[in-house]
Amino acid sequence: MKPSSDRAAWLKGGAARCHNPPDPPPGLPWRLVLLGAPGVGKGSQAELLCERLGVCHLSTGDIFRACRSAPDKQRSPAIRAAMEAMHRGALVSDTTVVDIVAERHKCLHCAGGFVLDGFPRTVAQAEALEKMLDKEGVGLDAVFDYQLPLEVIVARLGGRRVCPACKEIYHVTGRPPRVDGICDKCGGKLQLRDDDRPEAIQTRMRVYEETMAPLVDYYAARGLLVIVPAEGTPGQVYNRAWACAGAIRPGLDADGGG
Ligand code: AMP
């Protein structure tokens, strides 16, 4: 199997190019947006979509995490402001996020299609994305909105542990590593993500609830919204998402061309 894309063009921006871009899929390339509170399992769904449909995973959170490991001197003032907002669990400003995505507009033409994860997060960002897509002459196929009860989300986030070296994600009860605190894949020391600290979780959930409702309405009004109950294993949620999509827009399924 071809290794998944290194996403160099997306993560590094500028003149960076992917070494192993996804192959064009046999059907039409899918262009999707994923919505859902932090901890709802969007990241796992994005991975499955990439694996099964060959789309490229475009996560704005991953860009900021990649920037964090860059030396401070190489960070622009916008990136520094973004890092500081992220540390507090607050949203990065719309202007900064939109500029960062606009710099990577070529990724919207990825031959494999794309799944946008974590962007847009506000109506202003959705409007900016719509303009960008119009300009690029590409359109969205669907917006999957994964939903879970709040108490399930809080339990999931507080127990999440990430390997800083290879980015593998674990959970203290749901998916523990073989050796406590150590990554199974590369032996890295697992960490609690900065924005998964209890105080940051509270802020993220409050921000999420305030900003999501209008965004959900925005995509519902455009006939793109697919609500997906996110209980169960990643595989179950993946299948449910396509079943929900097909129920809303007949012909929209992972095997078809949309
Ligand atoms: P995520 O991995 O998507 O949960 O993003 C981690 C953090 O990055 C968020 O808590 C925000 O601080 C920041 N971030 C990522 N994407 C966006 C966005 N579209 N708008 C504003 N802030 C963002």
CSV table of C-alpha atoms and ligand atoms in Angstrom, one decimal:
chain,number,residue,atom,x,y,z
A,1,MET,CA,0.0,0.0,0.0
A,2,LYS,CA,1.2,3.5,-0.8
A,3,PRO,CA,2.3,5.4,2.3
A,4,SER,CA,-0.1,8.2,3.2
A,5,SER,CA,0.8,11.6,1.9
A,6,ASP,CA,3.5,13.5,3.9
A,7,ARG,CA,1.3,16.6,3.5
A,8,ALA,CA,4.5,18.7,3.1
A,9,ALA,CA,2.7,21.3,1.0
A,10,TRP,CA,0.0,21.7,3.6
A,11,LEU,CA,2.1,21.5,6.8
A,12,LYS,CA,5.0,23.7,5.6
A,13,GLY,CA,3.2,26.0,3.1
A,14,GLY,CA,5.3,28.3,0.9
A,15,ALA,CA,7.1,26.4,-1.9
A,16,ALA,CA,7.0,23.0,-0.2
A,17,ARG,CA,5.7,20.1,-2.2
A,18,CYS,CA,4.4,16.7,-1.2
A,19,HIS,CA,6.9,13.9,-1.9
A,20,ASN,CA,4.1,11.3,-2.1
A,21,PRO,CA,0.8,13.1,-3.0
A,22,PRO,CA,-2.3,10.9,-3.1
A,23,ASP,CA,-3.1,9.1,-6.3
A,24,PRO,CA,-6.2,10.3,-8.2
A,25,PRO,CA,-9.1,8.0,-7.0
A,26,PRO,CA,-11.0,5.8,-9.4
A,27,GLY,CA,-14.2,7.9,-9.0
A,28,LEU,CA,-14.4,11.7,-8.6
A,29,PRO,CA,-12.1,13.1,-5.9
A,30,TRP,CA,-14.0,13.8,-2.7
A,31,ARG,CA,-13.9,17.3,-1.2
A,32,LEU,CA,-15.2,17.2,2.3
A,33,VAL,CA,-15.4,19.3,5.5
A,34,LEU,CA,-15.5,17.7,8.9
A,35,LEU,CA,-17.2,19.4,11.8
A,36,GLY,CA,-17.4,18.2,15.4
A,37,ALA,CA,-16.3,19.3,18.9
A,38,PRO,CA,-12.7,18.5,19.9
A,39,GLY,CA,-12.6,14.8,21.0
A,40,VAL,CA,-15.5,13.7,18.9
A,41,GLY,CA,-13.2,11.5,16.7
A,42,LYS,CA,-12.8,13.7,13.7
A,43,GLY,CA,-9.1,12.9,13.4
A,44,SER,CA,-9.8,9.1,13.3
A,45,GLN,CA,-12.5,9.7,10.7
A,46,ALA,CA,-10.1,11.8,8.6
A,47,GLU,CA,-7.5,9.0,8.7
A,48,LEU,CA,-10.1,6.5,7.5
A,49,LEU,CA,-11.3,8.7,4.8
A,50,CYS,CA,-7.7,9.2,3.6
A,51,GLU,CA,-7.0,5.5,3.7
A,52,ARG,CA,-10.2,4.4,1.9
A,53,LEU,CA,-10.9,7.3,-0.5
A,54,GLY,CA,-7.3,8.5,-1.0
A,55,VAL,CA,-8.2,12.1,0.0
A,56,CYS,CA,-5.5,14.4,1.6
A,57,HIS,CA,-6.0,15.3,5.3
A,58,LEU,CA,-5.9,19.1,5.6
A,59,SER,CA,-6.0,19.9,9.3
A,60,THR,CA,-5.3,23.5,10.4
A,61,GLY,CA,-4.5,22.2,14.0
A,62,ASP,CA,-1.7,20.1,12.5
A,63,ILE,CA,-0.2,23.2,10.8
A,64,PHE,CA,-0.1,25.0,14.1
A,65,ARG,CA,1.4,22.0,15.9
A,66,ALA,CA,4.0,21.7,13.1
A,67,CYS,CA,4.9,25.4,13.5
A,68,ARG,CA,5.3,24.9,17.3
A,69,SER,CA,8.4,22.7,16.7
A,70,ALA,CA,10.0,25.4,14.5
A,71,PRO,CA,12.5,27.7,16.1
A,72,ASP,CA,11.0,30.9,17.5
A,73,LYS,CA,13.1,33.1,15.2
A,74,GLN,CA,11.5,31.5,12.2
A,75,ARG,CA,8.0,32.2,13.3
A,76,SER,CA,6.1,35.2,11.8
A,77,PRO,CA,4.2,37.5,14.2
A,78,ALA,CA,1.0,35.9,13.0
A,79,ILE,CA,2.2,32.5,13.8
A,80,ARG,CA,3.4,33.6,17.2
A,81,ALA,CA,0.0,35.0,18.0
A,82,ALA,CA,-1.6,31.8,16.8
A,83,MET,CA,0.7,29.8,19.1
A,84,GLU,CA,-0.3,31.9,22.0
A,85,ALA,CA,-4.0,31.6,21.3
A,86,MET,CA,-3.6,27.8,20.9
A,87,HIS,CA,-1.9,27.5,24.3
A,88,ARG,CA,-4.9,29.2,25.9
A,89,GLY,CA,-7.3,26.9,24.1
A,90,ALA,CA,-8.7,29.9,22.3
A,91,LEU,CA,-9.3,30.1,18.6
A,92,VAL,CA,-6.7,31.6,16.4
A,93,SER,CA,-8.0,34.8,14.7
A,94,ASP,CA,-10.0,34.3,11.5
A,95,THR,CA,-7.6,36.6,9.5
A,96,THR,CA,-4.6,34.5,10.5
A,97,VAL,CA,-6.2,31.1,9.8
A,98,VAL,CA,-7.7,32.3,6.5
A,99,ASP,CA,-4.3,33.7,5.4
A,100,ILE,CA,-2.6,30.4,6.4
A,101,VAL,CA,-5.1,28.4,4.3
A,102,ALA,CA,-5.0,30.8,1.4
A,103,GLU,CA,-1.2,30.4,1.2
A,104,ARG,CA,-1.9,26.7,0.7
A,105,HIS,CA,-4.7,27.1,-2.0
A,106,LYS,CA,-2.9,24.5,-4.2
A,107,CYS,CA,-3.9,21.8,-1.8
A,108,LEU,CA,-7.5,22.4,-2.7
A,109,HIS,CA,-6.7,20.9,-6.1
A,110,CYS,CA,-5.0,17.8,-4.6
A,111,ALA,CA,-5.6,15.0,-7.1
A,112,GLY,CA,-6.9,12.7,-4.4
A,113,GLY,CA,-9.4,15.4,-3.1
A,114,PHE,CA,-9.3,16.6,0.4
A,115,VAL,CA,-10.9,16.4,3.8
A,116,LEU,CA,-10.7,19.7,5.7
A,117,ASP,CA,-10.5,19.1,9.4
A,118,GLY,CA,-10.7,21.9,11.9
A,119,PHE,CA,-11.4,24.5,9.2
A,120,PRO,CA,-13.7,26.3,8.9
A,121,ARG,CA,-14.6,26.9,12.5
A,122,THR,CA,-16.5,30.2,12.2
A,123,VAL,CA,-19.0,31.6,9.6
A,124,ALA,CA,-16.4,34.2,8.6
A,125,GLN,CA,-13.9,31.3,7.8
A,126,ALA,CA,-16.7,29.4,5.9
A,127,GLU,CA,-17.4,32.5,3.8
A,128,ALA,CA,-13.7,32.9,3.1
A,129,LEU,CA,-13.4,29.2,2.2
A,130,GLU,CA,-16.4,29.5,-0.2
A,131,LYS,CA,-14.7,32.5,-1.9
A,132,MET,CA,-11.4,30.6,-2.2
A,133,LEU,CA,-13.2,27.5,-3.6
A,134,ASP,CA,-15.1,29.6,-6.1
A,135,LYS,CA,-11.9,31.2,-7.2
A,136,GLU,CA,-10.2,27.9,-7.6
A,137,GLY,CA,-13.2,26.4,-9.4
A,138,VAL,CA,-13.8,23.5,-7.0
A,139,GLY,CA,-16.8,22.8,-4.8
A,140,LEU,CA,-17.5,20.9,-1.6
A,141,ASP,CA,-19.4,17.5,-1.8
A,142,ALA,CA,-20.5,17.3,1.8
A,143,VAL,CA,-19.9,18.6,5.3
A,144,PHE,CA,-20.0,15.8,8.0
A,145,ASP,CA,-21.0,17.0,11.4
A,146,TYR,CA,-20.0,14.4,14.0
A,147,GLN,CA,-22.0,14.7,17.3
A,148,LEU,CA,-21.5,13.2,20.8
A,149,PRO,CA,-22.9,14.1,24.3
A,150,LEU,CA,-20.7,16.6,26.1
A,151,GLU,CA,-19.7,14.3,29.0
A,152,VAL,CA,-18.4,11.7,26.6
A,153,ILE,CA,-16.3,14.3,24.9
A,154,VAL,CA,-14.7,15.6,28.2
A,155,ALA,CA,-13.8,12.0,29.2
A,156,ARG,CA,-12.2,11.3,25.9
A,157,LEU,CA,-10.1,14.5,25.7
A,158,GLY,CA,-8.7,14.3,29.3
A,159,GLY,CA,-7.5,10.8,28.7
A,160,ARG,CA,-5.9,11.4,25.3
A,161,ARG,CA,-2.1,11.1,25.0
A,162,VAL,CA,0.0,11.9,22.0
A,163,CYS,CA,3.5,10.9,20.9
A,164,PRO,CA,5.4,14.1,20.1
A,165,ALA,CA,7.7,12.2,17.8
A,166,CYS,CA,5.4,10.2,15.5
A,167,LYS,CA,2.1,11.8,16.4
A,168,GLU,CA,0.4,8.5,17.2
A,169,ILE,CA,-2.6,9.0,19.5
A,170,TYR,CA,-3.5,6.9,22.5
A,171,HIS,CA,-6.1,7.0,25.3
A,172,VAL,CA,-5.4,6.1,28.9
A,173,THR,CA,-8.4,3.7,29.0
A,174,GLY,CA,-9.8,3.5,25.4
A,175,ARG,CA,-6.5,2.8,23.6
A,176,PRO,CA,-3.6,2.4,26.2
A,177,PRO,CA,-0.1,1.9,24.9
A,178,ARG,CA,1.5,-1.5,25.8
A,179,VAL,CA,3.9,0.2,28.2
A,180,ASP,CA,2.4,3.0,30.3
A,181,GLY,CA,3.4,6.4,28.9
A,182,ILE,CA,5.5,5.1,26.0
A,183,CYS,CA,4.6,5.0,22.3
A,184,ASP,CA,4.2,1.5,20.9
A,185,LYS,CA,5.4,2.6,17.5
A,186,CYS,CA,8.6,4.6,18.2
A,187,GLY,CA,9.2,4.5,21.9
A,188,GLY,CA,8.6,8.2,22.3
A,189,LYS,CA,7.4,9.6,25.7
A,190,LEU,CA,3.6,10.2,25.5
A,191,GLN,CA,2.4,13.7,26.4
A,192,LEU,CA,-0.9,15.3,27.3
A,193,ARG,CA,-1.5,17.8,24.5
A,194,ASP,CA,-1.3,21.4,25.7
A,195,ASP,CA,-4.9,22.1,24.7
A,196,ASP,CA,-6.1,18.9,26.4
A,197,ARG,CA,-5.3,20.3,29.8
A,198,PRO,CA,-8.6,20.5,31.9
A,199,GLU,CA,-8.7,24.4,31.8
A,200,ALA,CA,-8.0,24.5,28.1
A,201,ILE,CA,-10.7,21.8,27.5
A,202,GLN,CA,-13.3,24.0,29.2
A,203,THR,CA,-12.4,27.0,27.1
A,204,ARG,CA,-12.4,25.0,23.9
A,205,MET,CA,-15.8,23.5,24.6
A,206,ARG,CA,-17.3,27.0,25.4
A,207,VAL,CA,-15.8,28.5,22.2
A,208,TYR,CA,-17.0,25.5,20.2
A,209,GLU,CA,-20.6,25.8,21.4
A,210,GLU,CA,-20.6,29.6,20.7
A,211,THR,CA,-19.3,29.4,17.2
A,212,MET,CA,-20.6,26.1,15.8
A,213,ALA,CA,-24.4,26.7,15.7
A,214,PRO,CA,-24.2,29.4,13.1
A,215,LEU,CA,-21.7,27.4,11.0
A,216,VAL,CA,-23.9,24.3,11.1
A,217,ASP,CA,-26.9,26.5,9.9
A,218,TYR,CA,-24.6,28.0,7.2
A,219,TYR,CA,-23.9,24.5,5.7
A,220,ALA,CA,-27.5,23.3,6.2
A,221,ALA,CA,-28.7,26.2,4.2
A,222,ARG,CA,-26.4,25.1,1.3
A,223,GLY,CA,-27.7,21.5,1.4
A,224,LEU,CA,-24.3,20.2,2.3
A,225,LEU,CA,-24.8,19.2,6.0
A,226,VAL,CA,-24.7,15.6,7.0
A,227,ILE,CA,-25.3,15.0,10.8
A,228,VAL,CA,-23.4,11.9,12.0
A,229,PRO,CA,-24.0,10.4,15.5
A,230,ALA,CA,-20.4,9.6,16.5
A,231,GLU,CA,-20.9,6.8,19.1
A,232,GLY,CA,-19.1,3.5,18.4
A,233,THR,CA,-15.9,2.4,16.8
A,234,PRO,CA,-14.2,4.5,14.1
A,235,GLY,CA,-15.3,1.9,11.5
A,236,GLN,CA,-18.9,2.0,12.7
A,237,VAL,CA,-18.9,5.8,12.6
A,238,TYR,CA,-17.3,5.8,9.1
A,239,ASN,CA,-20.1,3.5,7.7
A,240,ARG,CA,-22.8,5.5,9.5
A,241,ALA,CA,-21.5,8.7,8.0
A,242,TRP,CA,-22.0,7.4,4.4
A,243,ALA,CA,-25.4,5.9,5.3
A,244,CYS,CA,-26.5,9.3,6.7
A,245,ALA,CA,-25.0,11.1,3.6
A,246,GLY,CA,-26.9,8.7,1.2
A,247,ALA,CA,-30.1,9.3,3.2
A,248,ILE,CA,-29.8,13.1,2.8
A,249,ARG,CA,-28.4,13.2,-0.7
A,250,PRO,CA,-29.3,10.0,-2.6
A,251,GLY,CA,-26.3,8.8,-4.7
A,252,LEU,CA,-23.8,10.2,-2.2
A,253,ASP,CA,-21.9,7.2,-1.0
A,254,ALA,CA,-18.2,6.3,-0.6
A,255,ASP,CA,-18.3,4.0,-3.6
A,256,GLY,CA,-20.1,6.4,-5.9
A,257,GLY,CA,-18.9,9.6,-7.5
A,258,GLY,CA,-21.3,11.8,-5.6
B,1,AMP,P1,-7.5,21.1,16.5
B,1,AMP,O1,-6.4,20.2,16.3
B,1,AMP,O2,-8.3,21.3,15.2
B,1,AMP,O3,-8.3,20.9,17.7
B,1,AMP,O4,-6.8,22.6,16.7
B,1,AMP,C1,-6.0,22.8,17.8
B,1,AMP,C2,-6.0,24.3,18.0
B,1,AMP,O5,-5.5,25.1,16.9
B,1,AMP,C3,-7.3,25.0,18.3
B,1,AMP,O6,-7.7,24.8,19.7
B,1,AMP,C4,-7.1,26.4,17.9
B,1,AMP,O7,-6.3,27.1,18.9
B,1,AMP,C5,-6.2,26.3,16.7
B,1,AMP,N1,-7.0,26.2,15.5
B,1,AMP,C6,-7.0,25.1,14.6
B,1,AMP,N2,-7.8,25.4,13.5
B,1,AMP,C7,-8.4,26.6,13.7
B,1,AMP,C8,-9.3,27.4,13.0
B,1,AMP,N3,-9.9,27.0,11.9
B,1,AMP,N4,-9.7,28.6,13.6
B,1,AMP,C9,-9.1,29.0,14.7
B,1,AMP,N5,-8.2,28.3,15.5
B,1,AMP,C10,-7.8,27.1,15.0
